[in-house]
Short mmCIF file of C-alpha atoms in Angstrom, two decimals:
data_model
loop_
_atom_site.label_atom_id
_atom_site.label_comp_id
_atom_site.label_asym_id
_atom_site.label_seq_id
_atom_site.Cartn_x
_atom_site.Cartn_y
_atom_site.Cartn_z
CA MET A 1 26.75 36.03 64.06
CA LYS A 2 26.98 36.66 60.34
CA ASN A 3 26.79 40.12 58.75
CA LEU A 4 24.33 39.58 55.92
CA TRP A 5 22.66 42.11 53.66
CA CYS A 6 19.20 42.15 52.15
CA LYS A 7 18.86 42.23 48.39
CA ASN A 8 17.49 45.34 46.75
CA THR A 9 14.40 43.41 45.77
CA SER A 10 12.80 40.90 48.12
CA ASN A 11 9.60 38.89 48.14
CA CYS A 12 9.70 38.47 51.89
CA TYR A 13 7.41 41.40 52.66
CA THR A 14 4.61 40.42 50.29
CA ASN A 15 1.17 39.78 51.70
CA TYR A 16 1.69 36.06 51.11
CA HIS A 17 4.66 35.91 53.49
CA SER A 18 3.41 38.52 55.96
CA LYS A 19 0.30 36.57 56.86
CA PHE A 20 2.53 33.90 58.45
CA GLY A 21 4.06 36.41 60.87
CA PHE A 22 7.44 37.79 61.92
CA TYR A 23 9.29 34.49 62.22
CA PHE A 24 8.41 33.51 58.67
CA ILE A 25 9.55 36.90 57.33
CA ASN A 26 12.81 36.67 59.31
CA HIS A 27 13.44 33.20 57.93
CA CYS A 28 12.74 34.37 54.40
CA LEU A 29 15.13 37.32 54.73
CA ALA A 30 17.91 35.14 56.16
CA CYS A 31 17.64 32.70 53.27
CA GLU A 32 17.69 35.48 50.66
CA ALA A 33 20.46 37.53 52.28
CA ILE A 34 23.95 37.85 50.82
CA PRO A 35 27.34 38.60 52.46
CA GLU A 36 28.99 41.99 52.03
CA TRP A 37 31.70 40.71 49.71
CA ALA A 38 29.05 39.57 47.23
CA ILE A 39 27.38 42.97 46.85
CA PRO A 40 30.12 44.42 46.62
CA LEU A 41 30.51 47.42 48.91
CA PRO A 42 32.82 50.27 47.80
CA ASN A 43 35.30 49.75 50.65
CA VAL A 44 35.41 45.96 50.34
CA THR A 45 37.58 44.00 47.90
CA TYR A 46 37.11 40.37 46.96
CA LEU A 47 40.05 38.68 45.23
CA PRO A 48 40.92 35.23 43.87
CA LEU A 49 43.86 33.24 45.19
CA ASP A 50 46.21 31.25 42.98
CA VAL A 51 47.54 27.87 44.05
CA GLU A 52 50.96 26.40 43.47
CA MET A 53 51.12 22.60 43.61
CA GLU A 54 54.31 21.43 45.27
CA ASN A 55 54.05 17.73 44.54
CA VAL A 56 52.11 15.39 42.27
CA PHE A 57 50.23 13.76 45.17
CA GLY A 58 48.13 16.80 46.03
CA THR A 59 49.33 16.82 49.64
CA GLU A 60 51.45 19.99 49.50
CA SER A 61 50.33 23.27 47.99
CA LEU A 62 50.64 27.00 48.58
CA LEU A 63 48.27 29.91 48.04
CA MET A 64 49.53 33.18 46.60
CA THR A 65 48.42 36.48 45.11
CA ASP A 66 50.22 39.25 43.25
CA GLN A 67 47.52 41.80 44.08
CA ALA A 68 47.70 44.33 46.89
CA PHE A 69 45.34 43.69 49.80
CA ASN A 70 44.53 44.93 53.30
CA ASN A 71 42.31 44.09 56.28
CA SER A 72 39.19 44.78 54.21
CA THR A 73 40.13 42.25 51.54
CA TYR A 74 38.26 38.97 51.28
CA PHE A 75 39.54 36.03 49.26
CA ARG A 76 38.13 33.11 47.35
CA PHE A 77 39.98 29.86 46.63
CA GLU A 78 38.70 27.86 43.70
CA TYR A 79 40.43 24.70 42.51
CA ALA A 80 37.88 22.27 41.09
CA HIS A 81 38.59 19.15 39.02
CA GLY A 82 42.09 18.74 40.46
CA TYR A 83 44.04 16.31 42.62
CA LEU A 84 44.23 18.09 45.98
CA THR A 85 44.03 15.87 49.06
CA LYS A 86 44.66 18.67 51.58
CA LEU A 87 43.99 22.39 51.68
CA PRO A 88 47.02 24.63 51.02
CA ARG A 89 49.21 24.89 54.09
CA ASN A 90 49.07 28.70 54.27
CA ILE A 91 45.30 29.09 53.81
CA CYS A 92 44.89 30.43 57.35
CA GLN A 93 47.00 33.48 56.46
CA PHE A 94 44.24 34.91 54.27
CA TYR A 95 40.69 36.12 54.99
CA VAL A 96 39.14 33.33 52.94
CA VAL A 97 35.34 33.47 52.65
CA PHE A 98 34.76 31.11 49.73
CA ILE A 99 36.32 27.70 49.02
CA ASP A 100 35.45 25.47 46.06
CA VAL A 101 37.54 22.29 45.90
CA SER A 102 34.87 20.12 44.30
CA TYR A 103 35.98 17.17 42.20
CA ASN A 104 39.29 16.62 43.99
CA LEU A 105 40.67 13.77 46.12
CA PHE A 106 39.96 14.83 49.72
CA GLU A 107 39.38 11.88 52.08
CA GLU A 108 38.83 14.14 55.10
CA ILE A 109 37.92 17.78 55.60
CA GLY A 110 40.76 18.31 58.06
CA ASN A 111 41.12 20.99 60.70
CA ILE A 112 39.63 24.16 59.23
CA SER A 113 38.83 25.96 62.50
CA CYS A 114 41.31 28.72 61.61
CA LEU A 115 38.99 29.84 58.81
CA ARG A 116 36.87 31.89 61.20
CA ILE A 117 35.17 34.02 58.54
CA LEU A 118 34.59 31.31 55.94
CA ASP A 119 31.12 31.67 54.41
CA THR A 120 30.98 28.94 51.77
CA LEU A 121 32.61 25.49 51.61
CA LYS A 122 32.15 23.38 48.49
CA MET A 123 33.82 20.00 48.86
CA ASN A 124 31.39 17.95 46.79
CA LYS A 125 32.51 15.06 44.61
CA ASN A 126 35.53 14.08 46.70
CA ARG A 127 36.23 10.96 48.79
CA LEU A 128 35.02 12.00 52.24
CA THR A 129 33.70 9.19 54.46
CA PHE A 130 33.00 10.88 57.82
CA VAL A 131 32.00 14.27 59.24
CA SER A 132 32.78 15.15 62.86
CA ASN A 133 30.65 17.49 64.97
CA LYS A 134 33.88 19.36 65.76
CA THR A 135 34.62 20.21 62.14
CA PHE A 136 32.50 23.37 61.94
CA ALA A 137 32.29 24.18 65.66
CA GLU A 138 34.58 27.24 65.61
CA MET A 139 33.22 28.75 62.40
CA PRO A 140 30.41 31.16 63.36
CA LYS A 141 30.18 32.79 59.92
CA LEU A 142 29.88 29.60 57.89
CA ARG A 143 26.62 29.75 55.93
CA TYR A 144 26.77 27.28 53.04
CA ILE A 145 28.22 23.73 52.91
CA ASP A 146 28.14 21.27 50.00
CA LEU A 147 29.45 17.77 50.76
CA SER A 148 27.31 15.97 48.19
CA GLY A 149 28.60 13.19 45.98
CA ASN A 150 31.14 11.87 48.48
CA LYS A 151 31.37 8.45 50.19
CA ILE A 152 30.15 9.55 53.62
CA THR A 153 28.95 6.59 55.69
CA LYS A 154 28.86 8.21 59.13
CA LEU A 155 27.94 11.56 60.65
CA ASP A 156 28.53 12.56 64.26
CA PHE A 157 25.47 13.66 66.20
CA ASN A 158 24.77 17.39 65.60
CA ILE A 159 27.37 17.96 62.88
CA LEU A 160 26.01 21.50 62.46
CA ASN A 161 26.99 22.17 66.08
CA TYR A 162 24.19 24.56 66.91
CA PRO A 163 24.09 26.94 68.68
CA ARG A 164 27.80 27.56 68.01
CA THR A 165 27.30 27.90 64.26
CA ASN A 166 24.91 29.75 61.95
CA ILE A 167 24.83 27.38 58.97
CA LEU A 168 21.87 28.02 56.68
CA TYR A 169 22.45 25.55 53.85
CA ILE A 170 23.95 22.05 53.85
CA HIS A 171 23.90 19.54 50.99
CA LEU A 172 24.69 15.89 51.77
CA ASP A 173 23.09 14.33 48.70
CA GLU A 174 24.46 11.23 46.97
CA ASN A 175 26.37 9.77 49.89
CA HIS A 176 26.54 6.28 51.45
CA LEU A 177 24.72 6.69 54.75
CA HIS A 178 22.95 3.72 56.34
CA THR A 179 21.64 5.52 59.44
CA LEU A 180 20.85 9.14 60.19
CA ASP A 181 20.21 10.61 63.62
CA ILE A 182 17.32 13.02 63.97
CA GLY A 183 19.81 15.47 65.49
CA ASN A 184 21.18 15.93 61.98
CA ILE A 185 17.73 16.53 60.50
CA ILE A 186 15.79 18.73 62.90
CA VAL A 187 17.22 22.08 63.89
CA PRO A 188 15.17 23.47 66.79
CA ASN A 189 14.89 27.20 67.41
CA ASN A 190 17.24 28.13 64.57
CA THR A 191 16.75 29.55 61.11
CA PHE A 192 17.60 26.98 58.47
CA CYS A 193 17.15 27.22 54.71
CA MET A 194 18.18 23.95 53.10
CA LEU A 195 19.08 20.50 54.40
CA SER A 196 19.28 17.80 51.76
CA TYR A 197 20.07 14.07 51.91
CA LYS A 198 18.46 13.10 48.62
CA ASP A 199 19.70 10.33 46.29
CA ASN A 200 21.60 8.51 49.04
CA LYS A 201 23.09 5.21 47.84
CA HIS A 202 21.19 3.17 50.46
CA PRO A 203 17.86 3.33 52.29
CA ILE A 204 18.44 5.44 55.42
CA LYS A 205 17.30 4.29 58.86
CA ILE A 206 16.40 7.21 61.17
CA SER A 207 17.62 7.04 64.79
CA ASN A 208 17.06 9.26 67.83
CA SER A 209 20.05 8.70 70.11
CA LYS A 210 19.37 11.73 72.32
CA HIS A 211 15.60 11.05 72.59
CA PHE A 212 14.74 14.35 70.98
CA ASN A 213 11.12 15.41 71.53
CA LEU A 214 9.69 17.57 68.77
CA ALA A 215 6.81 18.74 70.96
CA GLU A 216 9.19 20.32 73.48
CA SER A 217 10.84 22.66 70.97
CA ASN A 218 9.57 26.14 70.25
CA SER A 219 10.04 26.64 66.53
CA PHE A 220 11.25 25.00 63.37
CA MET A 221 11.98 27.20 60.39
CA TRP A 222 13.62 25.26 57.60
CA ARG A 223 13.09 23.98 54.08
CA HIS A 224 14.16 20.68 52.57
#
């Protein structure tokens, strides 16, 4: 489970939201909540990581910092508009919670299961073509994913891997999908804030490979 904090001001307890009941309020709070490193708390530090490119192909790189840190230090790695094709080889050595490698040259996400506390992954505007349902399976704190503007033509069934993950936002806009399974659209009995497939390059045909029955599920709390 994620450790999220409520904002000082929230609209979730207004009469408008309250009339829809507890589940609606809970959903609203989850979608407004922020992680502790974004507040920030007095005993929590949140530092940037520098990257050293080791070749011109973007396949070898190294993260580094000249700042002191400890077990309460969270890191962000931002390297947009570059030529990376793989994440830095030592990224698992840091408590990375935020990654932005948009506008690079990634053709696959790779094995990122070591990033157990990652909160945000921005890999939009790369060259991804496929997303496996194993990619995010071991990442219980992952909350926000942006894979828009890639060349994704295929998604495994249940890429969000519920109930093993707690993803609240996923953007898959502007891709190249031809078919989309309902298991990657409907998230039963889980809080979900945003799921977007808009501006796909082709008309999308909806399939139901696991014969999912909407009437048999208890609750659906999500926005699109």
